[in-house]
Short mmCIF file of C-alpha atoms and ligand atoms in Angstrom, two decimals:
data_model
loop_
_atom_site.label_atom_id
_atom_site.label_comp_id
_atom_site.label_asym_id
_atom_site.label_seq_id
_atom_site.Cartn_x
_atom_site.Cartn_y
_atom_site.Cartn_z
CA UNK L 1449 64.14 -41.49 3.18
CA UNK L 1450 64.16 -39.30 6.19
CA UNK L 1451 66.71 -41.52 7.84
CA UNK L 1452 68.98 -41.47 4.85
CA UNK L 1453 68.80 -37.72 4.71
CA UNK L 1454 69.53 -37.68 8.36
CA UNK L 1455 72.70 -39.53 8.04
CA UNK L 1456 73.79 -37.12 5.41
CA UNK L 1457 72.73 -33.88 6.99
CA UNK L 1458 72.52 -34.31 10.72
CA UNK L 1459 71.59 -30.84 11.93
CA UNK L 1460 68.53 -29.75 9.89
CA UNK L 1461 67.14 -33.23 10.30
CA UNK L 1462 67.08 -33.05 14.09
CA UNK L 1463 64.92 -29.98 13.74
CA UNK L 1464 62.57 -31.75 11.37
CA UNK L 1465 62.25 -34.72 13.72
CA UNK L 1466 61.53 -32.41 16.62
CA UNK L 1467 58.79 -30.70 14.62
CA UNK L 1468 57.28 -34.09 13.76
CA UNK L 1469 57.28 -35.15 17.41
CA UNK L 1470 55.66 -31.89 18.43
CA UNK L 1471 52.91 -32.28 15.85
CA UNK L 1472 52.26 -35.86 16.99
CA UNK L 1473 52.06 -34.73 20.61
CA UNK L 1474 49.60 -31.98 19.77
CA UNK L 1475 47.41 -34.43 17.87
CA UNK L 1476 47.30 -36.89 20.77
CA UNK L 1477 46.50 -34.15 23.23
CA UNK L 1478 43.74 -32.73 21.07
CA UNK L 1479 41.99 -36.04 20.52
CA UNK L 1480 42.30 -36.86 24.24
CA UNK L 1481 40.62 -33.55 25.03
CA UNK L 1482 37.78 -34.34 22.66
CA UNK L 1483 37.25 -37.71 24.29
CA UNK L 1484 37.39 -36.34 27.81
CA UNK L 1485 34.93 -33.47 27.49
CA UNK L 1486 31.66 -35.31 26.91
CA UNK L 1487 32.41 -37.57 29.88
CA UNK L 1488 32.82 -34.69 32.27
CA UNK L 1489 29.49 -33.17 31.21
CA UNK L 1490 27.02 -36.04 31.21
CA UNK L 1491 24.26 -34.00 32.86
CA UNK L 1492 24.14 -31.43 30.13
CA UNK L 1493 23.17 -33.77 27.36
CA UNK L 1494 20.44 -35.48 29.31
CA UNK L 1495 19.14 -32.19 30.63
CA UNK L 1496 18.11 -30.32 27.49
CA UNK L 1497 14.46 -29.73 28.38
CA UNK L 1498 11.72 -31.22 26.26
CA UNK L 1499 10.33 -27.76 25.54
CA UNK L 1500 13.59 -26.80 23.85
CA UNK L 1501 13.69 -30.02 21.88
CA UNK L 1502 10.23 -29.35 20.62
CA UNK L 1503 11.38 -26.43 18.48
CA UNK L 1504 13.96 -28.09 16.30
CA UNK L 1505 13.15 -31.36 18.00
CA UNK L 1506 13.05 -34.24 15.59
CA UNK L 1507 16.12 -33.48 13.55
CA UNK L 1508 18.09 -32.46 16.61
CA UNK L 1509 17.30 -35.44 18.74
CA UNK L 1510 19.71 -37.69 16.88
CA UNK L 1511 22.43 -35.14 17.30
CA UNK L 1512 21.88 -34.98 21.03
CA UNK L 1513 23.47 -38.39 21.40
CA UNK L 1514 27.06 -37.84 22.35
CA UNK L 1515 29.57 -38.59 19.68
CA UNK L 1516 33.03 -37.22 19.37
CA UNK L 1517 32.34 -35.03 16.42
CA UNK L 1518 29.24 -33.38 17.87
CA UNK L 1519 30.61 -32.52 21.26
CA UNK L 1520 31.01 -28.87 20.59
CA UNK L 1521 27.54 -28.47 19.15
CA UNK L 1522 25.89 -30.29 22.04
CA UNK L 1523 27.71 -28.26 24.61
CA UNK L 1524 26.81 -24.96 23.07
CA UNK L 1525 23.16 -25.86 22.61
CA UNK L 1526 22.86 -27.11 26.18
CA UNK L 1527 24.16 -23.86 27.51
CA UNK L 1528 21.61 -21.95 25.51
CA UNK L 1529 18.89 -24.26 26.74
CA UNK L 1530 19.72 -23.81 30.39
CA UNK L 1531 19.70 -20.07 29.97
CA UNK L 1532 16.31 -20.19 28.30
CA UNK L 1533 14.97 -22.38 31.06
CA UNK L 1534 15.92 -19.86 33.71
CA UNK L 1535 13.96 -17.11 32.06
CA UNK L 1536 11.07 -19.11 30.69
CA UNK L 1537 10.27 -21.39 33.58
CA UNK L 1538 10.92 -19.15 36.52
CA UNK L 1539 9.09 -21.32 39.02
CA UNK L 1540 11.71 -24.02 38.98
CA UNK L 1541 14.46 -23.11 41.38
CA UNK L 1542 16.91 -25.76 40.28
CA UNK L 1543 20.49 -24.65 40.46
CA UNK L 1544 22.82 -24.83 37.54
CA UNK L 1545 25.25 -27.60 38.50
CA UNK L 1546 27.92 -25.88 36.44
CA UNK L 1547 27.82 -22.80 38.64
CA UNK L 1548 31.40 -22.39 39.77
CA UNK L 1549 32.17 -22.47 43.48
CA UNK L 1550 32.48 -19.00 44.95
CA UNK L 1551 34.76 -18.09 47.80
CA UNK L 1552 33.76 -14.53 48.52
CA UNK L 1553 30.95 -12.17 47.70
CA UNK L 1554 31.39 -9.28 45.29
CA UNK L 1555 32.01 -6.11 47.25
CA UNK L 1556 30.19 -3.04 45.99
CA UNK L 1557 32.19 0.10 45.19
CA UNK L 1558 32.61 2.42 48.14
CA UNK L 1559 29.77 4.86 48.66
CA UNK L 1560 32.15 7.77 48.16
CA UNK L 1561 35.80 8.54 47.40
CA UNK L 1562 36.68 9.24 51.02
CA UNK L 1563 35.43 5.80 52.13
CA UNK L 1564 33.97 7.47 55.18
CA UNK L 1565 31.75 5.79 57.70
CA UNK L 1566 29.11 8.45 57.23
CA UNK L 1567 28.73 7.86 53.49
CA UNK L 1568 28.59 4.10 53.92
CA UNK L 1569 26.07 4.31 56.75
CA UNK L 1570 23.78 6.68 54.89
CA UNK L 1571 23.75 4.51 51.78
CA UNK L 1572 23.08 1.36 53.80
CA UNK L 1573 20.36 2.84 56.01
CA UNK L 1574 18.63 4.32 53.00
CA UNK L 1575 18.72 0.91 51.35
CA UNK L 1576 17.18 -1.01 54.24
CA UNK L 1577 14.39 1.47 54.88
CA UNK L 1578 12.92 1.59 51.36
CA UNK L 1579 10.97 -1.37 50.07
CA UNK L 1580 11.67 -2.33 46.46
CA UNK L 1581 8.48 -4.01 45.39
CA UNK L 1582 4.82 -3.58 46.29
CA UNK L 1583 2.98 -6.33 48.04
CA UNK L 1584 -0.80 -6.03 48.01
CA UNK L 1585 -1.21 -8.54 50.82
CA UNK L 1586 1.25 -8.27 53.67
CA UNK L 1587 0.60 -10.80 56.37
CA UNK L 1588 2.23 -10.45 59.75
CA UNK L 1589 2.85 -13.33 62.08
CA UNK L 1590 1.43 -15.92 59.82
CA UNK L 1591 -1.89 -16.19 58.06
CA UNK L 1592 -4.03 -14.46 60.68
CA UNK L 1593 -4.73 -10.86 61.40
CA UNK L 1594 -3.80 -11.34 65.01
CA UNK L 1595 -0.94 -9.08 65.93
CA UNK L 1596 0.18 -7.90 69.34
CA UNK L 1597 2.63 -5.06 69.82
CA UNK L 1598 4.97 -7.22 71.85
CA UNK L 1599 5.65 -9.54 68.94
CA UNK L 1600 8.12 -8.99 66.19
CA UNK L 1601 6.39 -8.37 62.90
CA UNK L 1602 7.48 -11.43 60.93
CA UNK L 1603 5.91 -10.58 57.62
CA UNK L 1604 5.32 -12.59 54.47
CA UNK L 1605 3.68 -11.58 51.21
CA UNK L 1606 0.59 -13.43 50.02
CA UNK L 1607 0.12 -11.31 46.93
CA UNK L 1608 -1.18 -13.58 44.16
CA UNK L 1609 1.62 -12.47 41.88
CA UNK L 1610 4.07 -14.44 44.02
CA UNK L 1611 4.37 -18.14 44.44
CA UNK L 1612 3.69 -18.43 48.18
CA UNK L 1613 -0.05 -17.72 47.99
CA UNK L 1614 -0.49 -20.57 45.48
CA UNK L 1615 1.70 -22.92 47.49
CA UNK L 1616 -0.40 -22.34 50.60
CA UNK L 1617 -3.62 -22.91 48.71
CA UNK L 1618 -2.36 -26.20 47.34
CA UNK L 1619 -0.84 -27.15 50.72
CA UNK L 1620 2.62 -27.38 49.23
CA UNK L 1621 4.19 -24.76 51.38
CA UNK L 1622 7.26 -25.35 53.53
CA UNK L 1623 8.59 -23.00 56.21
CA UNK L 1624 11.98 -23.15 57.91
CA UNK L 1625 12.44 -21.10 61.02
CA UNK L 1626 15.80 -20.52 62.67
CA UNK L 1627 16.09 -19.01 66.10
CA UNK L 1628 18.01 -19.40 69.30
CA UNK L 1629 15.20 -20.39 71.60
CA UNK L 1630 14.29 -16.89 72.74
CA UNK L 1631 11.44 -16.30 70.36
CA UNK L 1632 7.74 -16.76 70.64
CA UNK L 1633 6.35 -19.31 68.19
CA UNK L 1634 3.25 -17.53 67.01
CA UNK L 1635 4.49 -17.17 63.45
CA UNK L 1636 5.31 -20.89 63.26
CA UNK L 1637 2.00 -22.04 64.77
CA UNK L 1638 0.03 -19.81 62.48
CA UNK L 1639 1.88 -20.87 59.36
CA UNK L 1640 1.36 -24.53 60.32
CA UNK L 1641 -2.35 -24.10 60.99
CA UNK L 1642 -2.62 -22.24 57.70
CA UNK L 1643 -1.42 -25.36 55.87
CA UNK L 1644 2.35 -25.03 55.70
CA UNK L 1645 4.79 -27.72 56.73
CA UNK L 1646 6.82 -25.90 59.37
CA UNK L 1647 10.29 -26.88 60.59
CA UNK L 1648 11.50 -24.92 63.54
CA UNK L 1649 15.20 -25.25 64.32
CA UNK L 1650 16.05 -24.56 67.90
CA UNK L 1651 19.17 -25.93 69.61
CA UNK L 1652 17.64 -25.44 73.07
CA UNK L 1653 14.91 -28.09 72.87
CA UNK L 1654 15.25 -31.32 74.86
CA UNK L 1655 15.19 -34.03 72.19
CA UNK L 1656 16.41 -34.37 68.66
CA UNK L 1657 13.01 -34.01 66.97
CA UNK L 1658 9.60 -33.12 68.36
CA UNK L 1659 6.46 -33.45 66.29
CA UNK L 1660 4.31 -30.93 68.04
CA UNK L 1661 1.31 -30.49 65.84
CA UNK L 1662 -0.05 -31.77 62.58
CA UNK L 1663 2.38 -29.78 60.49
CA UNK L 1664 4.85 -28.45 63.04
CA UNK L 1665 8.20 -30.02 63.82
CA UNK L 1666 10.94 -28.83 66.15
CA UNK L 1667 14.50 -29.93 65.52
CA UNK L 1668 17.40 -29.68 67.92
CA UNK L 1669 19.60 -28.06 65.35
CA UNK L 1670 20.90 -24.67 64.49
CA UNK L 1671 22.06 -23.13 61.24
CA UNK L 1672 25.70 -22.19 60.81
CA UNK L 1673 27.91 -21.03 57.97
CA UNK L 1674 30.12 -24.12 58.18
CA UNK L 1675 29.66 -27.73 59.17
CA UNK L 1676 31.25 -29.02 62.38
CA UNK L 1677 34.82 -30.12 62.02
CA UNK L 1678 34.69 -33.93 61.63
CA UNK L 1679 37.98 -34.21 63.53
CA UNK L 1680 36.28 -33.06 66.72
CA UNK L 1681 34.47 -35.89 68.53
CA UNK L 1682 30.70 -35.25 68.48
CA UNK L 1683 30.34 -35.36 72.28
CA UNK L 1684 32.75 -32.44 72.54
CA UNK L 1685 30.65 -30.23 70.33
CA UNK L 1686 28.44 -28.13 72.49
CA UNK L 1687 26.17 -26.92 69.77
CA UNK L 1688 24.46 -28.98 67.16
CA UNK L 1689 24.93 -26.76 64.14
CA UNK L 1690 24.96 -27.37 60.42
CA UNK L 1691 24.95 -25.47 57.18
CA UNK L 1692 21.56 -25.05 55.54
CA UNK L 1693 22.83 -26.96 52.51
CA UNK L 1694 23.57 -29.96 54.76
CA UNK L 1695 20.21 -29.75 56.51
CA UNK L 1696 18.38 -29.64 53.17
CA UNK L 1697 20.30 -32.67 51.94
CA UNK L 1698 19.62 -34.63 55.10
CA UNK L 1699 15.91 -33.78 55.10
CA UNK L 1700 15.60 -34.46 51.39
CA UNK L 1701 14.15 -31.00 50.77
CA UNK L 1702 15.12 -28.89 47.81
CA UNK L 1703 13.02 -25.79 48.33
CA UNK L 1704 11.89 -23.62 51.20
CA UNK L 1705 8.93 -21.32 50.60
CA UNK L 1706 9.65 -19.13 53.62
CA UNK L 1707 12.87 -18.92 55.57
CA UNK L 1708 12.59 -16.94 58.78
CA UNK L 1709 15.71 -16.31 60.83
CA UNK L 1710 16.68 -14.42 63.92
CA UNK L 1711 20.28 -15.41 64.42
CA UNK L 1712 21.51 -12.72 66.83
CA UNK L 1713 24.27 -11.31 64.61
CA UNK L 1714 25.23 -14.61 62.94
CA UNK L 1715 22.91 -13.62 60.07
CA UNK L 1716 25.67 -11.96 58.02
CA UNK L 1717 27.93 -14.98 57.71
CA UNK L 1718 24.93 -17.27 57.26
CA UNK L 1719 23.56 -15.08 54.47
CA UNK L 1720 27.00 -15.03 52.88
CA UNK L 1721 27.11 -18.83 52.99
CA UNK L 1722 23.65 -19.14 51.40
CA UNK L 1723 24.74 -16.82 48.60
CA UNK L 1724 28.12 -18.46 47.98
CA UNK L 1725 26.65 -21.96 47.88
CA UNK L 1726 23.69 -20.91 45.73
CA UNK L 1727 21.22 -22.14 48.38
CA UNK L 1728 19.53 -18.75 48.38
CA UNK L 1729 17.94 -19.67 45.02
CA UNK L 1730 16.03 -22.48 46.76
CA UNK L 1731 14.25 -19.96 48.99
CA UNK L 1732 11.00 -18.23 48.03
CA UNK L 1733 10.69 -15.58 50.74
CA UNK L 1734 13.30 -14.53 53.25
CA UNK L 1735 12.34 -12.92 56.54
CA UNK L 1736 15.32 -11.77 58.54
CA UNK L 1737 16.04 -9.86 61.68
CA UNK L 1738 19.29 -7.96 61.28
CA UNK L 1739 21.46 -6.61 64.07
CA UNK L 1740 23.51 -3.47 63.61
CA UNK L 1741 24.93 -2.66 67.03
CA UNK L 1742 28.18 -4.50 66.24
CA UNK L 1743 29.72 -6.02 63.08
CA UNK L 1744 28.50 -9.55 63.83
CA UNK L 1745 30.24 -12.90 64.24
CA UNK L 1746 33.43 -13.15 62.20
CA UNK L 1747 32.88 -9.86 60.43
CA UNK L 1748 35.92 -7.62 60.74
CA UNK L 1749 37.38 -4.40 59.38
CA UNK L 1750 36.86 -0.74 60.16
CA UNK L 1751 33.33 0.59 60.40
CA UNK L 1752 33.23 1.70 56.75
CA UNK L 1753 34.29 -1.75 55.56
CA UNK L 1754 31.74 -3.48 57.77
CA UNK L 1755 28.84 -1.40 56.48
CA UNK L 1756 30.03 -1.81 52.90
CA UNK L 1757 30.10 -5.60 53.45
CA UNK L 1758 26.54 -5.61 54.82
CA UNK L 1759 25.41 -3.50 51.89
CA UNK L 1760 27.17 -5.81 49.42
CA UNK L 1761 25.36 -8.84 50.86
CA UNK L 1762 22.01 -7.19 50.20
CA UNK L 1763 23.09 -6.19 46.70
CA UNK L 1764 23.94 -9.85 46.08
CA UNK L 1765 20.38 -10.70 47.07
CA UNK L 1766 19.08 -8.05 44.70
CA UNK L 1767 21.28 -9.48 41.96
CA UNK L 1768 19.56 -12.85 42.55
CA UNK L 1769 16.21 -11.07 41.97
CA UNK L 1770 15.24 -10.91 45.61
CA UNK L 1771 13.16 -7.77 46.18
CA UNK L 1772 12.54 -6.28 49.60
CA UNK L 1773 8.82 -5.83 50.22
CA UNK L 1774 8.79 -5.08 53.92
CA UNK L 1775 11.03 -3.20 56.29
CA UNK L 1776 10.49 -2.56 59.97
CA UNK L 1777 12.61 -0.49 62.34
CA UNK L 1778 12.50 -1.83 65.87
CA UNK L 1779 12.15 1.11 68.22
CA UNK L 1780 12.09 -1.11 71.29
CA UNK L 1781 15.78 -2.00 70.86
CA UNK L 1782 18.72 0.34 71.58
CA UNK L 1783 18.93 3.02 68.93
CA UNK L 1784 22.56 2.28 68.10
CA UNK L 1785 24.47 1.76 64.89
CA UNK L 1786 27.89 0.14 65.33
CA UNK L 1787 27.96 1.28 68.94
CA UNK L 1788 27.21 4.86 67.95
CA UNK L 1789 24.09 6.89 68.38
CA UNK L 1790 23.95 8.20 64.82
CA UNK L 1791 21.59 8.84 61.93
CA UNK L 1792 18.53 8.02 64.03
CA UNK L 1793 19.19 4.34 63.31
CA UNK L 1794 18.05 1.36 65.32
CA UNK L 1795 20.21 -1.63 66.22
CA UNK L 1796 17.55 -3.94 64.92
CA UNK L 1797 15.40 -4.21 61.78
CA UNK L 1798 13.10 -6.88 60.39
CA UNK L 1799 13.29 -7.19 56.60
CA UNK L 1800 11.39 -9.41 54.15
CA UNK L 1801 12.33 -10.28 50.58
CA UNK L 1802 10.58 -12.21 47.86
CA UNK L 1803 12.46 -14.21 45.27
CA UNK L 1804 10.88 -12.82 42.10
CA UNK L 1805 12.21 -15.73 40.02
CA UNK L 1806 9.53 -17.82 41.74
CA UNK L 1807 6.41 -16.32 40.26
C1 NAG N 758 38.74 1.26 56.10
O1 NAG N 758 39.46 0.17 55.57
C2 NAG N 758 39.58 0.18 54.17
C3 NAG N 758 40.21 -1.12 53.70
O2 NAG N 758 40.79 -1.82 54.71
C4 NAG N 758 40.35 1.39 53.70
O3 NAG N 758 40.48 1.38 52.31
C5 NAG N 758 39.57 2.61 54.15
O4 NAG N 758 40.27 3.79 53.78
C6 NAG N 758 39.34 2.59 55.65
N1 NAG N 758 38.43 3.68 55.95
C7 NAG N 758 38.59 4.49 56.97
C8 NAG N 758 37.61 5.59 57.12
O5 NAG N 758 39.51 4.36 57.75
C1 NAG N 759 13.81 9.10 63.96
O1 NAG N 759 13.09 7.89 63.72
C2 NAG N 759 11.77 7.88 64.20
C3 NAG N 759 11.20 6.52 63.98
O2 NAG N 759 11.48 6.04 62.70
C4 NAG N 759 10.97 8.98 63.49
O3 NAG N 759 9.64 8.99 63.97
C5 NAG N 759 11.66 10.32 63.75
O4 NAG N 759 10.98 11.33 63.03
C6 NAG N 759 13.11 10.26 63.33
N1 NAG N 759 13.77 11.47 63.70
C7 NAG N 759 14.51 12.20 62.86
C8 NAG N 759 15.16 13.40 63.42
O5 NAG N 759 14.66 11.86 61.69
#
């Protein structure tokens, strides 16, 4: 019929044929989409937690099996389930595999319209000198009351409302400590003798791994914000550095109860990397020495931008429900802030946060 019409009236028929082709194309595309989607999301269907199934369980279970028609329902319900899991079962720091890759942190608005150094510095210094959550049991230098003035006050929180106290009691606690070989090891020894499995990463030791005490290991490794370039031959790399994500994968660990780091101004890019890759969510408490006398490795911009960047990193932590419970101003270091003697600031602070999603 169509063909006969076509021979008779050529022009309108071309249009009709075109429309038909277009409709056919759309149909093929749509059904291909439907077929593709469940394959790219296999984890979601398997992952709906038993707790969630329990509610509408029996009549939903059949529907959980992937079939073309139910794709949309399954996807939506899985999303809801993973959201519920985050709130309901806060102790499980599993990352959402669907979390999109991030390339830069979210910068906070400027502290004031003039974008001045003074406004930025005041906001930042105020932020790092006020703790955000009370800890009823601060413990300095690891599970003993021993504390000498010469030591840095590495401080964790053993308040029962946080996970660490329980982990230590059940001997399930794991500590990672990153330094550059300058530090004393009192914190690490004390955490190990208190029952934690302690991994100390120090590029200056003489062999790849040293098992020093029952629960204390030293590794000839350092943390970096990128992995070594595979194109460079290993013997030409002077430093053995890796991203924390890589170290965790290689060690087969998926959570760290306490991460302590004194990275001599590399802390900013390292912290940024932990945030961008979502690794920060696998950490229970974070104890960090920060250095403010210069912008830090690979941090650039004018002074206002640098301080705003530092501030934005800490706001990212806050956004991940990390609360600062301890802040210490080091008066033994030069009292300098970005090479200036201003605002009575020190060049060095020790700060501790607790991940309040791990309760
Ligand atoms: C610093 O740099 C930012 C962006 O590069 C600019 O917007 C701002 O005005 C500068 N601030 C000062 C005080 O120069
Ligand atoms: C400067 O800081 C020190 C130590 O935090 C404090 O004791 C002193 O009162 C501060 N000085 C001023 C002028 O704020």
